[in-house]
Tab-separated table of C-alpha atoms in Angstrom:
chain	number	residue	atom	x	y	z
A	1247	MET	CA	0.242	-17.929	-17.725
A	1248	ILE	CA	-0.338	-14.149	-17.234
A	1249	LYS	CA	-2.582	-12.606	-19.748
A	1250	ILE	CA	-1.903	-8.872	-20.506
A	1251	ILE	CA	-4.018	-6.683	-22.974
A	1252	VAL	CA	-2.259	-3.530	-24.195
A	1253	VAL	CA	-4.099	-0.978	-26.165
A	1254	GLY	CA	-1.983	1.229	-28.234
A	1255	ASP	CA	-2.927	4.800	-29.975
A	1256	ALA	CA	-1.722	7.397	-32.215
A	1257	LEU	CA	0.611	8.666	-29.728
A	1258	VAL	CA	1.840	5.564	-28.138
A	1259	SER	CA	2.297	2.493	-30.202
A	1260	SER	CA	1.165	-0.714	-29.133
A	1261	GLU	CA	4.561	-2.258	-29.734
A	1262	ASN	CA	6.113	-0.060	-27.065
A	1263	MET	CA	3.172	-1.157	-24.819
A	1264	GLU	CA	3.699	-4.676	-25.543
A	1265	LYS	CA	7.566	-4.532	-24.928
A	1266	ALA	CA	6.911	-2.835	-21.546
A	1267	ALA	CA	4.479	-5.386	-20.641
A	1268	TYR	CA	7.024	-8.259	-21.157
A	1269	MET	CA	9.313	-6.311	-18.703
A	1270	LEU	CA	6.819	-6.579	-15.775
A	1271	HIS	CA	7.920	-8.678	-12.708
A	1272	LEU	CA	5.039	-11.041	-12.653
A	1273	ASN	CA	6.946	-14.120	-11.670
A	1274	ASP	CA	5.159	-16.319	-14.434
A	1275	GLU	CA	5.141	-16.518	-18.318
A	1276	ILE	CA	3.496	-13.630	-19.993
A	1277	GLU	CA	1.130	-13.583	-22.924
A	1278	VAL	CA	0.234	-10.322	-24.645
A	1279	GLU	CA	-2.714	-9.191	-26.726
A	1280	LYS	CA	-2.569	-5.954	-28.831
A	1281	PHE	CA	-5.294	-3.594	-29.704
A	1282	GLU	CA	-5.405	-0.281	-31.354
A	1283	TRP	CA	-7.570	2.732	-30.598
A	1284	PHE	CA	-7.383	5.121	-33.666
A	1285	SER	CA	-3.722	4.454	-34.157
A	1286	GLU	CA	-4.087	5.200	-37.708
A	1287	LEU	CA	-4.823	8.929	-37.152
A	1288	SER	CA	-2.597	11.789	-37.665
A	1289	LYS	CA	-1.463	13.638	-34.627
A	1290	ASP	CA	-3.674	16.636	-35.402
A	1291	GLU	CA	-6.711	14.347	-36.108
A	1292	PHE	CA	-6.100	12.244	-32.757
A	1293	GLN	CA	-6.301	15.561	-30.898
A	1294	LYS	CA	-9.912	15.752	-31.497
A	1295	LYS	CA	-10.277	12.399	-29.843
A	1296	ILE	CA	-8.135	13.725	-26.923
A	1297	LEU	CA	-10.439	16.697	-26.414
A	1298	LEU	CA	-13.363	14.492	-26.675
A	1299	ILE	CA	-12.389	11.830	-23.970
A	1300	GLU	CA	-11.072	14.838	-21.734
A	1301	ARG	CA	-14.317	16.464	-21.884
A	1302	SER	CA	-16.696	13.548	-21.813
A	1303	GLY	CA	-14.909	10.538	-20.262
A	1304	SER	CA	-14.733	6.823	-20.896
A	1305	GLU	CA	-18.378	6.466	-21.599
A	1306	LYS	CA	-18.758	8.822	-24.417
A	1307	VAL	CA	-16.202	7.428	-27.104
A	1308	PRO	CA	-15.875	4.218	-28.791
A	1309	ILE	CA	-13.919	1.370	-27.132
A	1310	PRO	CA	-11.322	-0.794	-28.945
A	1311	ASP	CA	-12.753	-3.097	-31.498
A	1312	GLY	CA	-12.815	-6.820	-30.430
A	1313	ILE	CA	-11.579	-6.138	-26.870
A	1314	LEU	CA	-14.600	-7.204	-24.937
A	1315	GLU	CA	-14.161	-10.851	-26.247
A	1316	LEU	CA	-10.811	-11.258	-24.705
A	1317	LEU	CA	-11.253	-9.055	-21.438
A	1318	PRO	CA	-12.662	-11.831	-19.522
A	1319	ASP	CA	-9.373	-13.915	-19.547
A	1320	ALA	CA	-7.113	-10.635	-19.042
A	1321	ASP	CA	-5.258	-10.288	-15.845
A	1322	TYR	CA	-3.840	-6.880	-16.619
A	1323	LEU	CA	-5.056	-4.013	-18.878
A	1324	LEU	CA	-2.467	-1.413	-20.082
A	1325	VAL	CA	-3.708	1.829	-22.068
A	1326	HIS	CA	-2.635	5.175	-22.895
A	1327	LEU	CA	-5.489	7.422	-24.111
A	1328	ALA	CA	-7.906	4.357	-25.007
A	1329	PRO	CA	-11.129	4.373	-22.819
A	1330	VAL	CA	-11.578	1.890	-19.966
A	1331	SER	CA	-15.308	1.950	-19.531
A	1332	GLN	CA	-17.898	0.540	-17.272
A	1333	THR	CA	-18.729	-2.154	-20.034
A	1334	MET	CA	-14.935	-3.183	-20.319
A	1335	ILE	CA	-14.336	-3.355	-16.588
A	1336	ARG	CA	-17.396	-5.420	-15.960
A	1337	ALA	CA	-16.374	-7.688	-18.760
A	1338	GLY	CA	-12.795	-8.045	-17.213
A	1339	THR	CA	-13.721	-10.264	-14.425
A	1340	ASN	CA	-10.163	-11.428	-13.774
A	1341	LEU	CA	-8.407	-8.002	-13.857
A	1342	LYS	CA	-5.902	-7.501	-11.091
A	1343	MET	CA	-4.856	-4.141	-12.324
A	1344	ILE	CA	-5.308	-1.401	-14.794
A	1345	GLY	CA	-2.205	0.628	-15.808
A	1346	VAL	CA	-2.395	4.015	-17.430
A	1347	SER	CA	0.706	5.588	-19.183
A	1348	ARG	CA	-0.309	9.001	-18.552
A	1349	GLY	CA	-1.032	11.394	-15.636
A	1350	GLY	CA	-4.839	12.099	-16.403
A	1351	LEU	CA	-7.566	9.589	-15.721
A	1352	GLU	CA	-10.336	11.101	-17.796
A	1353	ASN	CA	-10.265	8.050	-19.887
A	1354	ILE	CA	-10.813	5.466	-17.212
A	1355	ASN	CA	-13.958	4.970	-15.264
A	1356	ILE	CA	-12.537	5.193	-11.849
A	1357	GLN	CA	-15.732	4.598	-9.973
A	1358	GLU	CA	-16.392	1.269	-11.672
A	1359	ALA	CA	-12.868	0.075	-11.196
A	1360	ALA	CA	-13.133	0.898	-7.578
A	1361	LYS	CA	-16.449	-1.095	-7.209
A	1362	HIS	CA	-14.512	-4.272	-8.467
A	1363	ASN	CA	-11.581	-3.512	-6.292
A	1364	ILE	CA	-9.320	-3.165	-9.326
A	1365	PRO	CA	-6.268	-0.779	-8.571
A	1366	VAL	CA	-5.484	1.802	-11.337
A	1367	ILE	CA	-1.875	2.783	-11.548
A	1368	HIS	CA	-0.995	5.826	-13.657
A	1369	VAL	CA	2.269	7.666	-14.291
A	1370	ILE	CA	3.061	11.305	-14.788
A	1371	ARG	CA	4.843	10.611	-18.157
A	1372	ASN	CA	5.765	14.225	-18.766
A	1373	ALA	CA	6.683	15.441	-15.263
A	1374	VAL	CA	10.055	16.548	-16.182
A	1375	PRO	CA	9.081	18.586	-19.430
A	1376	VAL	CA	6.154	20.175	-17.649
A	1377	ALA	CA	8.461	21.235	-14.689
A	1378	GLU	CA	11.043	22.599	-17.055
A	1379	PHE	CA	8.425	24.252	-19.235
A	1380	THR	CA	6.967	25.885	-16.173
A	1381	LEU	CA	10.105	27.526	-15.131
A	1382	GLY	CA	10.604	28.772	-18.530
A	1383	LEU	CA	7.104	30.463	-18.353
A	1384	ILE	CA	7.980	31.803	-15.066
A	1385	LEU	CA	11.156	33.632	-16.617
A	1386	ALA	CA	9.249	34.532	-19.825
A	1387	GLU	CA	6.413	36.273	-18.086
A	1388	THR	CA	8.543	37.875	-15.305
A	1389	ARG	CA	11.282	39.166	-17.642
A	1390	ASN	CA	8.957	39.899	-20.665
A	1391	ILE	CA	10.820	37.445	-23.029
A	1392	ALA	CA	8.057	36.422	-25.038
A	1393	LYS	CA	6.674	39.880	-25.090
A	1394	SER	CA	9.866	41.515	-26.406
A	1395	HIS	CA	10.139	38.763	-28.967
A	1396	TYR	CA	6.738	39.670	-30.185
A	1397	SER	CA	7.463	43.397	-30.256
A	1398	ILE	CA	10.496	42.887	-32.362
A	1399	LYS	CA	8.743	40.500	-34.826
A	1400	THR	CA	5.928	43.028	-35.205
A	1401	GLY	CA	8.397	45.931	-36.034
A	1402	GLY	CA	9.101	47.271	-32.643
A	1403	TRP	CA	11.699	47.714	-30.179
A	1404	GLU	CA	9.871	47.888	-26.929
A	1405	LYS	CA	11.752	47.748	-23.480
A	1406	GLU	CA	8.850	48.907	-21.177
A	1407	PHE	CA	6.231	46.534	-20.314
A	1408	SER	CA	3.082	46.438	-18.135
A	1409	ASN	CA	5.181	44.955	-15.289
A	1410	ALA	CA	8.069	47.829	-15.488
A	1411	PHE	CA	7.767	48.563	-11.697
A	1412	TYR	CA	7.869	44.961	-10.678
A	1413	LYS	CA	10.947	43.631	-12.557
A	1414	THR	CA	13.597	41.890	-10.470
A	1415	THR	CA	15.396	38.481	-10.229
A	1416	LEU	CA	13.846	35.400	-9.286
A	1417	SER	CA	15.969	35.021	-6.155
A	1418	ASN	CA	14.181	38.163	-4.836
A	1419	LEU	CA	10.792	36.468	-5.147
A	1420	THR	CA	8.785	33.722	-3.426
A	1421	VAL	CA	7.123	31.016	-5.455
A	1422	GLY	CA	4.018	29.226	-4.006
A	1423	LEU	CA	3.086	25.905	-5.428
A	1424	VAL	CA	-0.584	24.691	-5.400
A	1425	GLY	CA	-0.083	20.928	-5.678
A	1426	LEU	CA	3.085	18.716	-4.656
A	1427	GLY	CA	2.532	15.794	-7.108
A	1428	ASN	CA	5.504	14.592	-9.375
A	1429	ILE	CA	5.573	17.849	-11.280
A	1430	GLY	CA	5.394	20.077	-8.061
A	1431	LYS	CA	8.101	18.277	-6.487
A	1432	LEU	CA	10.538	18.618	-9.426
A	1433	LEU	CA	9.755	22.177	-9.598
A	1434	VAL	CA	10.763	22.647	-5.851
A	1435	GLU	CA	14.080	21.049	-6.756
A	1436	TYR	CA	14.680	23.365	-9.864
A	1437	LEU	CA	13.636	26.645	-7.887
A	1438	GLN	CA	15.693	25.788	-4.802
A	1439	ALA	CA	18.755	25.145	-7.108
A	1440	LEU	CA	18.076	28.822	-8.145
A	1441	LYS	CA	18.095	30.102	-4.548
A	1442	ILE	CA	14.415	30.784	-4.793
A	1443	GLU	CA	12.164	30.702	-1.704
A	1444	VAL	CA	9.384	27.992	-2.224
A	1445	GLN	CA	6.365	27.358	-0.086
A	1446	ALA	CA	3.608	24.785	-1.148
A	1447	TYR	CA	-0.053	23.791	-0.520
A	1448	ASP	CA	-1.108	20.256	-0.963
A	1449	PRO	CA	-3.514	18.629	1.741
A	1450	PHE	CA	-2.677	15.162	0.296
A	1451	VAL	CA	0.982	14.983	0.714
A	1452	SER	CA	2.481	14.523	4.473
A	1453	GLU	CA	5.453	15.802	6.009
A	1454	GLU	CA	6.646	12.147	6.290
A	1455	GLU	CA	6.321	11.646	2.532
A	1456	LEU	CA	8.306	14.575	1.750
A	1457	MET	CA	10.906	13.762	4.446
A	1458	ARG	CA	11.150	10.362	2.687
A	1459	GLU	CA	11.843	11.844	-0.725
A	1460	ASN	CA	14.419	14.442	0.723
A	1461	ILE	CA	12.127	17.311	-0.050
A	1462	THR	CA	12.339	20.418	2.099
A	1463	VAL	CA	9.621	22.948	1.493
A	1464	LYS	CA	7.569	25.092	3.692
A	1465	LYS	CA	3.801	23.933	3.803
A	1466	VAL	CA	1.130	26.610	4.167
A	1467	SER	CA	-2.541	27.150	3.488
A	1468	LEU	CA	-4.038	27.730	0.099
A	1469	GLN	CA	-4.914	31.214	1.406
A	1470	GLU	CA	-1.221	31.921	2.390
A	1471	ILE	CA	-0.103	30.703	-0.845
A	1472	PHE	CA	-2.148	33.658	-2.649
A	1473	GLU	CA	-1.490	36.223	0.028
A	1474	ASN	CA	2.376	35.817	0.127
A	1475	SER	CA	3.640	34.469	-3.033
A	1476	ASP	CA	5.112	36.633	-5.704
A	1477	ILE	CA	4.543	33.900	-8.151
A	1478	VAL	CA	1.777	31.205	-7.673
A	1479	SER	CA	2.048	28.123	-9.858
A	1480	LEU	CA	-0.900	25.585	-10.278
A	1481	HIS	CA	-0.062	21.809	-10.161
A	1482	THR	CA	-3.032	20.059	-9.006
A	1483	ARG	CA	-5.355	17.713	-10.734
A	1484	LEU	CA	-8.812	18.724	-12.041
A	1485	THR	CA	-11.818	17.131	-10.053
A	1486	GLU	CA	-15.100	18.082	-9.138
A	1487	GLU	CA	-13.799	19.698	-5.978
A	1488	THR	CA	-10.939	21.583	-7.651
A	1489	THR	CA	-12.776	22.919	-10.586
A	1490	GLY	CA	-13.019	26.569	-10.326
A	1491	MET	CA	-11.283	26.631	-7.030
A	1492	ILE	CA	-9.063	29.508	-8.042
A	1493	ASN	CA	-11.583	32.197	-8.189
A	1494	LYS	CA	-11.891	35.891	-7.117
A	1495	ASP	CA	-11.665	35.017	-3.435
A	1496	LEU	CA	-8.188	33.936	-3.871
A	1497	LEU	CA	-7.009	36.017	-6.732
A	1498	PHE	CA	-7.971	39.218	-4.774
A	1499	LEU	CA	-5.670	38.088	-2.190
A	1500	MET	CA	-2.483	38.244	-4.537
A	1501	LYS	CA	-0.045	41.107	-4.427
A	1502	LYS	CA	-0.225	43.666	-7.208
A	1503	ASN	CA	3.345	42.611	-8.254
A	1504	ALA	CA	2.420	38.814	-8.244
A	1505	TYR	CA	1.972	36.296	-11.166
A	1506	LEU	CA	-0.202	33.414	-11.814
A	1507	ILE	CA	1.277	30.370	-13.846
A	1508	ASN	CA	-0.867	27.555	-15.072
A	1509	THR	CA	0.538	24.552	-16.901
A	1510	ALA	CA	-2.118	22.068	-15.315
A	1511	ARG	CA	-5.760	22.492	-16.108
A	1512	ALA	CA	-7.636	25.731	-17.188
A	1513	LYS	CA	-10.730	24.833	-15.376
A	1514	LEU	CA	-8.868	25.019	-11.981
A	1515	VAL	CA	-9.377	28.644	-12.505
A	1516	ASN	CA	-12.460	30.853	-12.956
A	1517	LYS	CA	-11.941	32.256	-16.334
A	1518	VAL	CA	-14.135	35.361	-15.590
A	1519	ASP	CA	-12.371	36.191	-12.337
A	1520	LEU	CA	-8.889	35.798	-13.702
A	1521	LEU	CA	-9.877	38.036	-16.768
A	1522	GLU	CA	-11.010	40.682	-14.451
A	1523	VAL	CA	-7.937	40.769	-12.223
A	1524	LEU	CA	-5.853	40.913	-15.168
A	1525	GLN	CA	-7.711	43.524	-17.134
A	1526	ASN	CA	-7.814	45.667	-14.025
A	1527	LYS	CA	-4.131	45.047	-13.443
A	1528	LYS	CA	-4.739	43.690	-9.867
A	1529	ILE	CA	-1.789	41.412	-10.392
A	1530	ALA	CA	1.268	41.884	-12.532
A	1531	GLY	CA	0.572	39.132	-15.106
A	1532	ALA	CA	-0.101	35.380	-15.873
A	1533	ALA	CA	1.432	32.725	-18.044
A	1534	LEU	CA	-0.951	30.150	-19.472
A	1535	ASP	CA	-0.372	26.790	-21.370
A	1536	VAL	CA	-3.993	25.608	-20.959
A	1537	PHE	CA	-7.176	27.188	-21.944
A	1538	TRP	CA	-10.920	26.626	-21.349
A	1539	THR	CA	-11.516	26.251	-25.027
A	1540	GLU	CA	-8.637	24.789	-27.100
A	1541	PRO	CA	-7.547	26.023	-29.726
A	1542	ILE	CA	-8.220	29.399	-28.010
A	1543	PRO	CA	-10.828	31.301	-30.039
A	1544	VAL	CA	-9.722	34.294	-32.207
A	1545	ASN	CA	-12.276	36.584	-30.225
A	1546	ASP	CA	-11.048	35.570	-26.757
A	1547	PRO	CA	-10.448	38.371	-24.511
A	1548	PHE	CA	-7.158	37.021	-23.194
A	1549	LEU	CA	-5.499	37.749	-26.541
A	1550	LYS	CA	-6.099	41.431	-25.898
A	1551	LEU	CA	-4.163	41.407	-22.836
A	1552	ASP	CA	-0.679	42.952	-22.479
A	1553	ASN	CA	0.051	41.201	-19.095
A	1554	VAL	CA	-0.049	37.480	-20.204
A	1555	THR	CA	2.079	35.030	-21.755
A	1556	LEU	CA	0.239	32.293	-23.866
A	1557	THR	CA	1.514	28.898	-25.071
A	1558	ALA	CA	-0.553	26.212	-26.988
A	1559	HIS	CA	-0.687	23.553	-24.443
A	1560	ILE	CA	2.805	22.280	-25.131
A	1561	ALA	CA	4.466	21.997	-21.667
A	1562	GLY	CA	4.606	18.244	-21.814
A	1563	ASP	CA	5.228	17.994	-25.379
A	1564	THR	CA	8.733	16.374	-26.172
A	1565	VAL	CA	9.620	13.886	-28.635
A	1566	ASP	CA	10.334	11.298	-26.012
A	1567	ALA	CA	8.025	12.002	-23.090
A	1568	ILE	CA	4.833	10.404	-24.471
A	1569	ALA	CA	6.239	7.643	-26.800
A	1570	ARG	CA	8.275	6.143	-24.050
A	1571	SER	CA	5.598	6.382	-21.194
A	1572	PRO	CA	4.837	2.553	-21.149
A	1573	TYR	CA	8.317	2.063	-19.769
A	1574	LEU	CA	7.658	4.565	-17.059
A	1575	LEU	CA	4.383	2.887	-16.316
A	1576	LYS	CA	6.292	-0.633	-16.226
A	1577	ASN	CA	8.748	0.813	-13.488
A	1578	VAL	CA	5.832	2.136	-11.400
A	1579	MET	CA	3.900	-1.282	-11.580
A	1580	ASN	CA	7.153	-3.149	-10.714
A	1581	ASP	CA	7.667	-0.782	-7.709
A	1582	TYR	CA	4.113	-1.879	-6.588
A	1583	PHE	CA	4.721	-5.553	-7.168
A	1584	ALA	CA	7.951	-5.193	-5.066
A	1585	ALA	CA	6.467	-3.036	-2.283
A	1586	GLY	CA	2.952	-4.081	-2.106
A	1587	PHE	CA	1.731	-0.361	-2.289
A	1588	SER	CA	2.124	2.667	-4.336
A	1589	LYS	CA	1.151	6.307	-4.196
A	1590	MET	CA	0.244	6.020	-7.671
A	1591	ILE	CA	-2.725	3.823	-6.984
A	1592	ILE	CA	-6.265	5.359	-7.242
A	1593	HIS	CA	-8.883	3.383	-5.167
C-alpha cells in the first residue's frame, strides 16, 4: 500500500490533488489522506498568505493542522502553496518524494529535503499563460497599446509617446531572454513564429538539452543580452544569487531604444537602478507585471513614469492554470517514474 498525503488550499482543491494522486503510476494500491491549508479563505484573503510565504518561507507560517501525526507513514507528499517545513520533513521518515504543483519553491524547505535525500519535483503550472502574457506586454509597451487606452479613457487622443523615435515592427527587433526554463522556451517558440530574432542566456541549460527539445536559439553571455538586444525579457528564478542581478552595470549597457520586460520576480532587478535609467530615458521603456511591494504603493515613483506599462501580477492568472496544476504535476511525476530522472528535481 502506497500512502500519499495531499494538501489543498484556497486556489487548488484537495479534491483535485486527490484525483491526481490516484493517477500516479506507482504499481501498487494507493491510499490518499487529504488536508487543508486555509482553504476556507477567499482569493483576496489567501493572497495575504501567499505574500507571507513568498517573503518568509516555509518556517514562518502555520503548517496544516494534524499533518504531523500522519507524515511518518506517508510515502509521498503533494502540496500547492502549503508549507513543507523542517519539522514536517523530519516527521516524514518514509517520504520518497515531495511534489509541488507550482513553479516557485518558497514554501518548501529545500535544504532540509536535500539533507534527507528527498527529491522535490515541481511544475510550471502557468508556463503557457505567462509566455503569452509576456508577448502581450512586449506588444503593449513597444506599440503603446496600454498608454493609448489610458489616454482615451482620461479624455485625450494622444498619438505621440516617449518612444516615438523607436517605434517599429517586432520583426525588426532582437529579443534577449534571461532564462530558458519552461516559460523561456515557450516564448522562443512564439517569438520565432513571428520571425523575431531571439538570443538567450541561461548557464544551466545545455546545448544538448535544447537539441533534444528541438529548440534552436543563439546562446550568448548575460552582458551580450543587454548590449545587443532591443528587448530584454526576464524568465529566471529568484535565488540568493539572482537577487538584484539586473543592476546598473547591465542596465547601462542597454541601447537607448531598448525595453526591459519582467514577468518573473521584481527582486531580480535593482529597483533604484531601473528607476534611474527610466527617469533619465536611458532606455525606451519597460513593462512590469511584478513589483517590489505588492500592491504597488500609491506614492511609488514608477506610477509617475510615462515610459512603463504596469500590470498587477496577473501574467499567470487564467481560470484553468492554477486549479488544474495537480494534473500537470502528476504528468511530471509519472515521467520521473518512467525515466528515473527529471529536470524538475531539486536536489
